[in-house]
Coordinates of C-alpha atoms and ligand atoms in Angstrom, one line a residue:
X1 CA 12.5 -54.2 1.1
X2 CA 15.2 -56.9 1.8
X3 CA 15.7 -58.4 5.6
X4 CA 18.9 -57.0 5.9
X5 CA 17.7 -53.4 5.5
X6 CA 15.1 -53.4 7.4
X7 CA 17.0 -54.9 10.6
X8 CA 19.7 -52.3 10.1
X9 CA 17.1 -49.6 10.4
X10 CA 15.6 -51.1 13.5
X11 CA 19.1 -51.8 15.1
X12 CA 21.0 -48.7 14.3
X13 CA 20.5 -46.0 17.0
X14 CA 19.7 -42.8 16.0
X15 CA 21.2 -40.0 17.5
X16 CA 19.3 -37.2 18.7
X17 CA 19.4 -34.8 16.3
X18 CA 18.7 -31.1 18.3
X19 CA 16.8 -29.5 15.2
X20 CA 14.4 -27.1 15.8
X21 CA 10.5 -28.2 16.1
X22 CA 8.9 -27.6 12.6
X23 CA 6.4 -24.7 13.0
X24 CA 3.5 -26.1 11.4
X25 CA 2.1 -22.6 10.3
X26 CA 5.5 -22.5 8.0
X27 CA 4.1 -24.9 6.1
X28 CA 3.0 -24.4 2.4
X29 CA 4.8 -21.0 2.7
X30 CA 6.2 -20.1 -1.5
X31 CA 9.7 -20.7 -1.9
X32 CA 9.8 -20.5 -5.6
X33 CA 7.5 -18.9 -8.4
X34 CA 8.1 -19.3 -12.3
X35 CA 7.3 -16.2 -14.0
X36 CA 7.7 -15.5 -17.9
X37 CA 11.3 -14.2 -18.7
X38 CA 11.1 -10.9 -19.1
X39 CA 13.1 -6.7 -19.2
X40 CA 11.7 -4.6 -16.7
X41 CA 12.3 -1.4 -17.4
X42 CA 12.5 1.6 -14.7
X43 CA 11.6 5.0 -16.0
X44 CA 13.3 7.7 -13.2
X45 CA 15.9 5.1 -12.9
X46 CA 18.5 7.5 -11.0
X47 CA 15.8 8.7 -8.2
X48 CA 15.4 7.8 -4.7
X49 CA 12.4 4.9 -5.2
X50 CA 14.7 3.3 -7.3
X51 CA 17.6 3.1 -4.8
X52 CA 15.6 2.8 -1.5
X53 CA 12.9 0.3 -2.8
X54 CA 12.8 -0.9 -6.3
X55 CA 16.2 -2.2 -7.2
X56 CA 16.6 -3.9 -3.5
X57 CA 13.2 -5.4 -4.2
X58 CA 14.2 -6.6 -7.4
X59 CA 17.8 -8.1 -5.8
X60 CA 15.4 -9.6 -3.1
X61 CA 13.4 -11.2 -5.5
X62 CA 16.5 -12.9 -6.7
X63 CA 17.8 -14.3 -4.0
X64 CA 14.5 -15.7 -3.1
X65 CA 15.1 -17.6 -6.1
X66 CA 11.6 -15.5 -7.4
X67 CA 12.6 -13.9 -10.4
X68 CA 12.6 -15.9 -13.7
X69 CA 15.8 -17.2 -15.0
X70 CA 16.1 -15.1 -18.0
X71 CA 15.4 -11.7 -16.7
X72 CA 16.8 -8.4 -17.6
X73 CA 16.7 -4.7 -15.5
X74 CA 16.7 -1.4 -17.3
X75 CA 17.5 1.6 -16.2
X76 CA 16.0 4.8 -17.8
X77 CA 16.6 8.3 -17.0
X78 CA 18.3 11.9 -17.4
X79 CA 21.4 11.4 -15.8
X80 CA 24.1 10.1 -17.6
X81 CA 25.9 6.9 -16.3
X82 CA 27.5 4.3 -17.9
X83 CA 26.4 0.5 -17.5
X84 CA 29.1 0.0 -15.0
X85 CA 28.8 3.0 -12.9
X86 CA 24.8 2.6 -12.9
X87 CA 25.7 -0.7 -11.6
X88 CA 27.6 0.4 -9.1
X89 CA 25.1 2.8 -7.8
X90 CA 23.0 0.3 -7.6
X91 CA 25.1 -2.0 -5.8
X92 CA 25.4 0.9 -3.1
X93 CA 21.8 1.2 -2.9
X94 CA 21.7 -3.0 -2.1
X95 CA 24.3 -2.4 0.4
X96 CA 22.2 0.3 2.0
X97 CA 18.6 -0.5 1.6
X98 CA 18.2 -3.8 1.4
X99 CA 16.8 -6.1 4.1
X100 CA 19.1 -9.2 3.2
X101 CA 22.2 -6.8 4.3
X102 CA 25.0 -5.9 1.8
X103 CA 24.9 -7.9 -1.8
X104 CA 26.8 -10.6 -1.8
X105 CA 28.9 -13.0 -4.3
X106 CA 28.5 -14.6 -6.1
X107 CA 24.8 -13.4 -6.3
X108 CA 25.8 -10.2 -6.8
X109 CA 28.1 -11.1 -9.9
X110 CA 25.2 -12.5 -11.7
X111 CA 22.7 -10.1 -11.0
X112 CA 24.5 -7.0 -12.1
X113 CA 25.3 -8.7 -15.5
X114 CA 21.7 -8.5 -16.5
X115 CA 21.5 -4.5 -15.5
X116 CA 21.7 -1.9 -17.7
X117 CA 21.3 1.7 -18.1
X118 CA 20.1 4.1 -20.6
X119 CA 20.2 8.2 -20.4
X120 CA 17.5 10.1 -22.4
X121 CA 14.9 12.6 -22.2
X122 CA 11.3 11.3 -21.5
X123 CA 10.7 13.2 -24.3
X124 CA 12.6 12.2 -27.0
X125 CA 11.6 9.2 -29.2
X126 CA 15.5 8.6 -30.5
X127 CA 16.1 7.8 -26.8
X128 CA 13.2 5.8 -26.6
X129 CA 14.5 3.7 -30.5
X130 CA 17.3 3.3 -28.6
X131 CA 15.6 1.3 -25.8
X132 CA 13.9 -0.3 -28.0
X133 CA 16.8 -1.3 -29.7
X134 CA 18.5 -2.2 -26.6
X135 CA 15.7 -4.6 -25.6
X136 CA 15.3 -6.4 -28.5
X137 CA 19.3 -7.1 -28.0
X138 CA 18.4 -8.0 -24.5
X139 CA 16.0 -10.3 -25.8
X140 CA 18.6 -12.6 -28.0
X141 CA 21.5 -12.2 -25.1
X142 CA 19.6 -12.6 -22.1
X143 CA 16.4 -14.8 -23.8
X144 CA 13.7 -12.4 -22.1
X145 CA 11.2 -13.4 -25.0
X146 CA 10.0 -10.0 -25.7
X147 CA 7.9 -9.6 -22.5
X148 CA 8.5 -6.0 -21.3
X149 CA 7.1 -4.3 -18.2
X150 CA 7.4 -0.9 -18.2
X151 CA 7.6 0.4 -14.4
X152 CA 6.7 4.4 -14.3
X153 CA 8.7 6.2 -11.3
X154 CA 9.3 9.4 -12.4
X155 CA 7.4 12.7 -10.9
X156 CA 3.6 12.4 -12.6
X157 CA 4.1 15.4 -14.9
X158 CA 6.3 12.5 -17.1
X159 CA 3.8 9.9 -17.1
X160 CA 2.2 11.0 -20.5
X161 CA 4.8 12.0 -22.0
X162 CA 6.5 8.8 -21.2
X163 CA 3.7 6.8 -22.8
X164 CA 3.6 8.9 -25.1
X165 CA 6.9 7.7 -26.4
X166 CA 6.7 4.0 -25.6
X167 CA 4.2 4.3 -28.2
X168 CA 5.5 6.4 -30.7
X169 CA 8.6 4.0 -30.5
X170 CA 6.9 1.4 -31.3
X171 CA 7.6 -0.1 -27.6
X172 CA 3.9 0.6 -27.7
X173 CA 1.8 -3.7 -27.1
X174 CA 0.3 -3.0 -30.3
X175 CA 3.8 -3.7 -32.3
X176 CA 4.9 -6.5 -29.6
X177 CA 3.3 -9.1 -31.0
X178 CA 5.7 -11.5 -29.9
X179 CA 5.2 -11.5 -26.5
X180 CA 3.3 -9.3 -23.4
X181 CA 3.7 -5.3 -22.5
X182 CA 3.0 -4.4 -19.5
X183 CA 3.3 -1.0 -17.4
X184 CA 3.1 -0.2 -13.4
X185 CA 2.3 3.1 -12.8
X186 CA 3.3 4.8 -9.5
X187 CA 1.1 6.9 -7.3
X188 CA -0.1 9.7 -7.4
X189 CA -2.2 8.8 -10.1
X190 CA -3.1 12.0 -11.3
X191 CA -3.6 15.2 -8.7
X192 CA -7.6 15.6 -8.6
X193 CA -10.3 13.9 -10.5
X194 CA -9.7 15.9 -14.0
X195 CA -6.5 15.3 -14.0
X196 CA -6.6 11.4 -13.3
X197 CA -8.9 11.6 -16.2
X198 CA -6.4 13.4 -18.5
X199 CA -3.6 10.7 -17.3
X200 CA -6.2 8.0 -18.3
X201 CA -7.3 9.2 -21.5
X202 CA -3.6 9.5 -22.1
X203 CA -3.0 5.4 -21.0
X204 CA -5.8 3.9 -22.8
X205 CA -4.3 5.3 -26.0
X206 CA -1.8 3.1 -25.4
X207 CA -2.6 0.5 -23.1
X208 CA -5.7 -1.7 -22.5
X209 CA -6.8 -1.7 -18.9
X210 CA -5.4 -5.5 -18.4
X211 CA -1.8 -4.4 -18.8
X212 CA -2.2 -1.3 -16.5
X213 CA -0.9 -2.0 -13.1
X214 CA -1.4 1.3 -10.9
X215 CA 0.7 0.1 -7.9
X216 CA -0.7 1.0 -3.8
X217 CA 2.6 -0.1 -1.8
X218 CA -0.3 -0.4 0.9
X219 CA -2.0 -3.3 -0.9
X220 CA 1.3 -5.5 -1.2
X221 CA 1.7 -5.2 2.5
X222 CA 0.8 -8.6 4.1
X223 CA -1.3 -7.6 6.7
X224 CA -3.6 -5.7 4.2
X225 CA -3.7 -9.0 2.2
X226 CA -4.7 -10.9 5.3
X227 CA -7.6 -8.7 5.8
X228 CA -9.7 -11.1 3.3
X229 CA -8.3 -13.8 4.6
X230 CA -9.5 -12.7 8.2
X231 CA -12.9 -11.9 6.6
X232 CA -13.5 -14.6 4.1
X233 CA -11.5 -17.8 5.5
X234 CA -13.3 -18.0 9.0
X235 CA -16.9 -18.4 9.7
X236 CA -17.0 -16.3 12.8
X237 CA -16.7 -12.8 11.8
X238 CA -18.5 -12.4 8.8
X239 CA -22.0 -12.4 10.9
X240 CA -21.3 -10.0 12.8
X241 CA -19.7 -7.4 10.1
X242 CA -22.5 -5.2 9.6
X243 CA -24.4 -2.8 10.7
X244 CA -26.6 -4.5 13.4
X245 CA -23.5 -5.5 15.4
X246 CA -20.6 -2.8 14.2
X247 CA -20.6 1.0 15.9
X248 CA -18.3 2.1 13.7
X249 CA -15.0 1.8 11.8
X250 CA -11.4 4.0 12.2
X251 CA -8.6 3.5 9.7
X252 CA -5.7 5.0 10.9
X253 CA -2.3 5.5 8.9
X254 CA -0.4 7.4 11.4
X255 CA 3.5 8.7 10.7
X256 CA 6.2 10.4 13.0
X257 CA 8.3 11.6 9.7
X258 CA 7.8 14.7 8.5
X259 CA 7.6 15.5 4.5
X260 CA 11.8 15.5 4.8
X261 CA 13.1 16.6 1.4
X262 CA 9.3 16.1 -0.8
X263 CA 8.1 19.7 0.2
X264 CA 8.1 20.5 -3.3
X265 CA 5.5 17.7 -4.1
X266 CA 4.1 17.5 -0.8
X267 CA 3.3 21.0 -0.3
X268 CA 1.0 20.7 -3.6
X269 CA -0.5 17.5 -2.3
X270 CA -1.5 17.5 1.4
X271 CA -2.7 14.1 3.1
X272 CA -5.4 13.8 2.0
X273 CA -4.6 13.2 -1.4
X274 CA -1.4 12.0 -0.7
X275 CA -2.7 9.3 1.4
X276 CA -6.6 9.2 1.8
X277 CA -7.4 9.4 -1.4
X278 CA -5.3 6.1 -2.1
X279 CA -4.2 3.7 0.7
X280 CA -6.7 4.5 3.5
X281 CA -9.6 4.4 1.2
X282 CA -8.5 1.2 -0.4
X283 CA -8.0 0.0 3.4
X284 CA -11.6 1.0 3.3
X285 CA -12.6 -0.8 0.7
X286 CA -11.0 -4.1 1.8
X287 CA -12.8 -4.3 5.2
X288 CA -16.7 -3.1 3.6
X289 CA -16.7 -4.9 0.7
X290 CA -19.1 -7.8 0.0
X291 CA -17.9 -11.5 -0.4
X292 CA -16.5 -12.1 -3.9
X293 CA -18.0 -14.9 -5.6
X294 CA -14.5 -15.9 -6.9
X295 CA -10.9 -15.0 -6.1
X296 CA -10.7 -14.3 -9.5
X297 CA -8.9 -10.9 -9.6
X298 CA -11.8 -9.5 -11.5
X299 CA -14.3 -10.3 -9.0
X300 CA -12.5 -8.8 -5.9
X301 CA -11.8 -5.8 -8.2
X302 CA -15.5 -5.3 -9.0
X303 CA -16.5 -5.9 -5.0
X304 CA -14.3 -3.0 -4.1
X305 CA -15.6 -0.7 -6.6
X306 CA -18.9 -1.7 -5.8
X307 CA -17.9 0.0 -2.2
X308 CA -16.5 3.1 -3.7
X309 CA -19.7 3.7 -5.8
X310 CA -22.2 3.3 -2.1
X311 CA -20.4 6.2 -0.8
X312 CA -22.3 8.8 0.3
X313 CA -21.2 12.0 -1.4
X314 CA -20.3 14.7 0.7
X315 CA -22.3 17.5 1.1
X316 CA -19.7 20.5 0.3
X317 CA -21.7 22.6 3.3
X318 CA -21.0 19.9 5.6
X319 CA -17.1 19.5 4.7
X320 CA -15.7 21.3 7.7
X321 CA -18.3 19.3 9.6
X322 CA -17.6 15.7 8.3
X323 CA -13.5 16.3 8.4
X324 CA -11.0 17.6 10.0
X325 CA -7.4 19.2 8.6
X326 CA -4.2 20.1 10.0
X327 CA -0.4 20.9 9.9
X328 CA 2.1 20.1 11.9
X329 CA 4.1 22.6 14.4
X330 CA 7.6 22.7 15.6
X331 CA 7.7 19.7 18.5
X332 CA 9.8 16.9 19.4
X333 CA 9.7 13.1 18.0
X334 CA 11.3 10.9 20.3
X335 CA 12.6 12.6 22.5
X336 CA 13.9 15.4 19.5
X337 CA 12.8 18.3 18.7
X338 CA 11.7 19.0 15.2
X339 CA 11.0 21.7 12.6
X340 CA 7.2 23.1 12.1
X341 CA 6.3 22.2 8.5
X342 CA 6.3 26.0 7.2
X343 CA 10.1 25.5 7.8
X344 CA 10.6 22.6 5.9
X345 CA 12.6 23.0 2.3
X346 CA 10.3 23.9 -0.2
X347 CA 7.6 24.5 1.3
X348 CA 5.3 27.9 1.6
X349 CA 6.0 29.8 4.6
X350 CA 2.1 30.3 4.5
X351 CA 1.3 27.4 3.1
X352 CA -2.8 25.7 3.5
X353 CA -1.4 22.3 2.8
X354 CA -2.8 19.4 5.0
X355 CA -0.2 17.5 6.7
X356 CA -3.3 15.9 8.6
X357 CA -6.4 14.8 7.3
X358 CA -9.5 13.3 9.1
X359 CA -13.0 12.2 6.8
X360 CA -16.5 10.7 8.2
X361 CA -17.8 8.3 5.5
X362 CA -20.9 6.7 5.2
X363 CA -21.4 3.7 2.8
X364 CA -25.0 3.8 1.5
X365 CA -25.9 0.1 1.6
X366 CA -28.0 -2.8 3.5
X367 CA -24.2 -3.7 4.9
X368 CA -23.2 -0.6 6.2
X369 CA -25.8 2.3 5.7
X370 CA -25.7 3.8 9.6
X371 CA -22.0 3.0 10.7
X372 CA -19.6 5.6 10.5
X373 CA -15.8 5.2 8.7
X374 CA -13.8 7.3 10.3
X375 CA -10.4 7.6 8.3
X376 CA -7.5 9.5 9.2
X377 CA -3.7 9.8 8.2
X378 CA -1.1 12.9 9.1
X379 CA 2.7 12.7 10.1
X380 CA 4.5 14.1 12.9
X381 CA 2.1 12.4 15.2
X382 CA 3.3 10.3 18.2
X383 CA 3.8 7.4 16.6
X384 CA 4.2 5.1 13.5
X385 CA 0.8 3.0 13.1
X386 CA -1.4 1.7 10.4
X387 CA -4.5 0.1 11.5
X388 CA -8.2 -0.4 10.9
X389 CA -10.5 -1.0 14.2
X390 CA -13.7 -2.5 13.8
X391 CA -15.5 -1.3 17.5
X392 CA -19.0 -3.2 18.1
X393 CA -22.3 -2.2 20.0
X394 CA -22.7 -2.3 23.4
X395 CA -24.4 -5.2 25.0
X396 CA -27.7 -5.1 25.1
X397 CA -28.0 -5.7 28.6
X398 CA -25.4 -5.4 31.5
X399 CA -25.7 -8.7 33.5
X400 CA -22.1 -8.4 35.1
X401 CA -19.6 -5.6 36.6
X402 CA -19.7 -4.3 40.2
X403 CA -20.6 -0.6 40.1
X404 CA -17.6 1.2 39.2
X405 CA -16.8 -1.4 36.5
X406 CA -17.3 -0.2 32.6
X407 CA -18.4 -2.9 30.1
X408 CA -15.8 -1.8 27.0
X409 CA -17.1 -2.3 23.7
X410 CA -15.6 -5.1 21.4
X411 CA -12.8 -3.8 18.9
X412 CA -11.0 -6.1 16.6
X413 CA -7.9 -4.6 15.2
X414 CA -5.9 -5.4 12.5
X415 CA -2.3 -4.0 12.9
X416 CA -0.9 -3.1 9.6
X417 CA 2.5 -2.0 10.5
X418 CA 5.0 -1.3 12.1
X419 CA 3.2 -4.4 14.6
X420 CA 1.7 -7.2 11.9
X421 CA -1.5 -8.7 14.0
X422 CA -4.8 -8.9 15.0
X423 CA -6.0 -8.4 18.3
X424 CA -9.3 -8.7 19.6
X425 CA -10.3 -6.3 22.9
X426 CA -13.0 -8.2 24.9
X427 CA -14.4 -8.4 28.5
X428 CA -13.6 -11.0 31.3
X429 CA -13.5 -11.4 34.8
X430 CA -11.3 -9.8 36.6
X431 CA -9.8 -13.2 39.3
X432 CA -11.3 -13.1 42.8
X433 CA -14.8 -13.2 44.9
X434 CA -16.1 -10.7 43.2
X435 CA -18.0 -9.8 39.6
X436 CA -15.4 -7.6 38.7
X437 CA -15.3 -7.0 34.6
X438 CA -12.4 -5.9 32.7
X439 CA -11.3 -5.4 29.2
X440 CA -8.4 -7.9 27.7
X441 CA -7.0 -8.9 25.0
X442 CA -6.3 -11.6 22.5
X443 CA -3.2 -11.5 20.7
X444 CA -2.2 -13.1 17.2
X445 CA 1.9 -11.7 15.8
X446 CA 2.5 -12.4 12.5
X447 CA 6.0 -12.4 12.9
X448 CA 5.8 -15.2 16.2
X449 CA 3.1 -17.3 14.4
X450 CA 4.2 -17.8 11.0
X451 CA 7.9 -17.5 11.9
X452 CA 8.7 -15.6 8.9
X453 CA 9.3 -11.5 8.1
X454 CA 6.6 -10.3 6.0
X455 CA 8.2 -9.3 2.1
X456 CA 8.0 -6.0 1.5
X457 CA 5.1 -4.6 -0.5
X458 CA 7.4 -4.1 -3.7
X459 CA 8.9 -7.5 -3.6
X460 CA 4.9 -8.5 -4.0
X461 CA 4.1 -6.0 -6.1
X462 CA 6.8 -6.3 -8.6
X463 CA 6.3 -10.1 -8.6
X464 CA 2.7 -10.2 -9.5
X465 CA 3.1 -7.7 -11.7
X466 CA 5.7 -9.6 -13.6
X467 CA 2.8 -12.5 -13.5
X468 CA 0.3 -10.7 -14.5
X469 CA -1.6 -10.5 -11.5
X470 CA -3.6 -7.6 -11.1
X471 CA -5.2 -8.3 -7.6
X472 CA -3.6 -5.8 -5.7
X473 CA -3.4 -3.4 -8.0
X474 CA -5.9 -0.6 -8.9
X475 CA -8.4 -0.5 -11.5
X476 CA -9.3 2.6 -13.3
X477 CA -12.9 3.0 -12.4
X478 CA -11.9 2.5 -9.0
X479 CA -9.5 5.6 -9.2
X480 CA -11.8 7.2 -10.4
X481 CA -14.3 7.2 -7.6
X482 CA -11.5 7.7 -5.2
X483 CA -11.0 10.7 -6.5
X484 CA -14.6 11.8 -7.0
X485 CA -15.3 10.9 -3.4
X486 CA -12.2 13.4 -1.9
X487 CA -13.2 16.3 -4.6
X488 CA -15.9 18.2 -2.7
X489 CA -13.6 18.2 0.1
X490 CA -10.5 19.2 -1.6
X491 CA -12.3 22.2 -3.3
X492 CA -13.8 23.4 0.5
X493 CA -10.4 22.9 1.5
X494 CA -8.6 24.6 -1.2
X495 CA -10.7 27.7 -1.0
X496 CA -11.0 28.6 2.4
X497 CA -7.5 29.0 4.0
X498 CA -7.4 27.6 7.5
X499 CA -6.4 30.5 9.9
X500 CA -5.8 27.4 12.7
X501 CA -2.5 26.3 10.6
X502 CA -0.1 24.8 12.2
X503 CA -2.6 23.5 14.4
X504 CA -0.7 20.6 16.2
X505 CA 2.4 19.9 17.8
X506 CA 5.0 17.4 16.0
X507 CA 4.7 14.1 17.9
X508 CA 0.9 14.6 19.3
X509 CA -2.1 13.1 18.8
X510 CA -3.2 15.4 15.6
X511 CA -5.5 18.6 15.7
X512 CA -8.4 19.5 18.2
X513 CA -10.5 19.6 15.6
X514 CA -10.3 15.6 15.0
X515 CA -11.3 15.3 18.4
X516 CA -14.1 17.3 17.8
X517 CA -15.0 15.3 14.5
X518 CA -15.7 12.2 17.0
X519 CA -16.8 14.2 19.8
X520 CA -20.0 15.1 17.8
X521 CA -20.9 11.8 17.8
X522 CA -20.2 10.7 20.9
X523 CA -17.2 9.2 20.1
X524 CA -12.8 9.2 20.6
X525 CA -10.0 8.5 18.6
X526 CA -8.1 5.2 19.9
X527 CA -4.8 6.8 21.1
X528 CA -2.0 6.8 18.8
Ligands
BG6_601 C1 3.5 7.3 0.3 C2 3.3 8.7 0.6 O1 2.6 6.8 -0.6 O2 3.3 6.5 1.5 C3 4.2 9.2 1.7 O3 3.5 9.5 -0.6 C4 4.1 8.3 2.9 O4 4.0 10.6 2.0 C5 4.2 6.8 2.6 O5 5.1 8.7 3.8 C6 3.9 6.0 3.7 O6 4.1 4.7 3.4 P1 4.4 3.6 4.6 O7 4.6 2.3 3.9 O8 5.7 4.1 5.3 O9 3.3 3.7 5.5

């Protein structure tokens, strides 16, 4: 460094400069990722997940400077558009639903050159050639390299026959040999457990489990991801999560909409498969399972299966004792009032379906063998919340409090949405002469600490998909024992119709009968 320079830079005044304070917890956060070029290819391109989430997801992804350079979007479905008015669809959909406002230029002029659109029938292998053809074009205009993943968002009755045709196409990975084939599957992933098994027999014709990505929005939401983190970065829980210090365990996913225009799926579905049997069980499986050894994607897979497998069966005599099921009335949501869900469209006027589902699980292991899971998920209730609360034992022996005072048990909770935290309820002293105990909390926003918006799940989804990283997705065995584990209760549920129905008011706390699922063991629902 020469005199001169080094005396400028000591003379020269520097002017304040009012910049924000760096938030050190920003730090590190991924701005870019490289990922293969690549087609992804949406089957039920003209439906609603395509407009509200996919697409904007996808446009997201780009302007996050995510996406590959050579990249192209497919869409594949009935209706008939052409390129540009499929585009322009699309673009309406981006000005709607997505969370960076209304596309703009000269993004927008790039991004919609690499869409296109293709009408067929899911059933029709000339439609399918044609895509096939249309790819491999894509591949020498747009330099995508052959890599294809396949993205299945179509109603479940098309998912074999879809994959059906991939193969019979020769979209199938067997004739790619010049580059990968993948395929995301949407929920529900089959409608009970012989059915899932029919889907898979059907997928493994085609595809081998590595390039099967069977997508749970609920695992691409942050605060699910951070629920390892929480357990397996930090020395000070981990001792405690188990059964000699943990009561019990509630997972709630609780909604305020209604089934709005799904009836027609909906009313053949019923929360419990529509939500248990997927999300709130892999919630589950997330908080009880064991250390993996590795973050391989492997290992973390085989730790929550492991989970799945320890649970205790349920006894099909003690179904209406171990869960609780309802439907929602006629109430008011904020203030308006709303339609019972017998009146929705499409739906039965008598209909049995489950709008409300509650389930006591036991996990048969040295971890967990005595604490109850209680999981539970229904709309119209009071309020939007996802959340898992881990409540510990009592103290062993009271030392402080003035009479009068309760000692509350410990709960941590870890706030999936809409509120992205952790909070942790503990006892203190209330200020003043006297021993007075109270319970209060400890705080920790996402949003406040990080000072960024969580993505959402699909922008996570789609992105590790288009990686090839399975993490968050589900494996088949694991599907599998979901389903095996809901079974006895769907059959109880399925033959005896429930003379209670509608049981709750929309925008309550749920059925009596949940209450009376805790009750019997001494225990209450936090409030919703
Ligand atoms: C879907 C269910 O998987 O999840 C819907 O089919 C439900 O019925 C939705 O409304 C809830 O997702 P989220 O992200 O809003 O909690």
């Amino acid at each position: 460094m020469s005199d001169s320079s080094s005396a400028a830079t000591l003379t020269r005044p520097t002017a304040p400069v009012n910049r924000p304070r760096p938030n050190p917890l920003r730090a590190g956060i991924d701005s870019n990722r490289l990922q293969d070029p690549c087609n992804i290819i949406f089957f039920g391109a003209s439906g609603d997940l395509m407009k509200r989430m996919l697409l904007p997801a996808m446009y997201n992804l780009r302007l996050e400077d995510m996406l590959p350079s050579d990249f192209g979007i497919v869409g594949f479905s009935r209706s008939s558009y052409t390129d540009e008015q499929f585009r322009a669809e699309m673009k309406k959909s981006i000005d709607e639903f997505s969370r960076s406002g209304p596309a703009k230029e000269p993004m927008w002029g790039d991004f919609e050159k690499r869409i296109s659109y293709i009408s067929g029938d899911f059933d029709d292998v000339a439609c399918f050639r044609s895509l096939r053809e249309h790819l491999e074009n894509n591949d020498k205009v747009l330099g995508t390299k052959s890599n294809r993943l396949f993205y299945l968002s179509t109603p479940p009755s098309l998912f074999s026959p879809i994959i059906n045709m991939i193969e019979q196409s020769g979209l199938g990975p067997r004739d790619n040999r010049d580059g990968w084939t993948r395929i995301i599957i949407e929920k529900p992933f089959g409608t009970d457990l012989d059915s899932a098994r029919a889907l898979q027999s059907e997928v493994e014709k085609v595809f081998n489990e590595r390039q099967v990505y069977r997508i749970d929005h609920y695992l691409g939401k942050e605060p699910v991801q951070d629920i390892m983190a929480l357990r397996f970065a930090n020395v000070i829980f981990e001792p405690l999560w188990n059964r000699r210090y943990v009561d019990s365990i509630q997972i709630t996913a609780a909604e305020t909409v209604g089934v709005e225009l799904r009836g027609g799926y909906y009313d053949s579905a019923g929360a419990m498969r529509d939500m248990i049997q997927n999300h709130v069980l892999n919630l589950m499986t997330l908080v009880a399972m064991e250390p993996p050894a590795l973050s391989d994607f492997e290992a973390i897979r085989d730790e929550k299966f492991k989970v799945l497998t320890a649970l205790r069966p349920i006894d099909r005599n003690r179904v209406f004792l171990d869960t609780a099921r309802g439907q929602y009335d006629a109430g008011s949501i904020a203030g308006k009032p709303v339609a019972g869900y017998r009146e929705e469209p499409d739906v039965a006027p008598d209909s049995n379906t489950d709008t409300y589902a509650a389930i006591k699980l036991y996990i048969d292991n040295w971890r967990w063998a005595d604490v109850p899971f209680y999981l539970r998920s229904g709309k119209r209730l009071a309020r939007k919340g996802s959340e898992i609360a881990v409540r510990f034992k009592s103290i062993p022996h009271r030392l402080f409090g003035e009479l009068g005072d309760t000692i509350d048990n410990n709960v941590l909770v870890m706030k999936i949405q809409p509120e992205e935290g952790i909070s942790l309820r503990f006892s203190a002293k209330v200020p003043g002469p006297k021993m007075h105990i109270r319970s209060v909390s400890m705080d920790f926003n996402y949003g406040t600490g990080f000072g960024v918006a969580s993505p959402p799940a699909y922008e996570r989804l789609i992105g590790d998909a288009m990686r090839g990283d399975a993490t968050l997705f589900t494996r088949w065995d694991a599907v599998e024992a979901a389903w095996g584990a809901v079974m006895p209760v769907l059959e109880r549920w399925q033959d005896v119709i429930d003379e209670t129905f509608p049981n709750y008011a929309a925008g309550g706390q749920g059925p009596a009968s949940a209450e009376r699922l805790l009750a019997a063991d001494g225990r209450e629902w936090r409030k919703i």
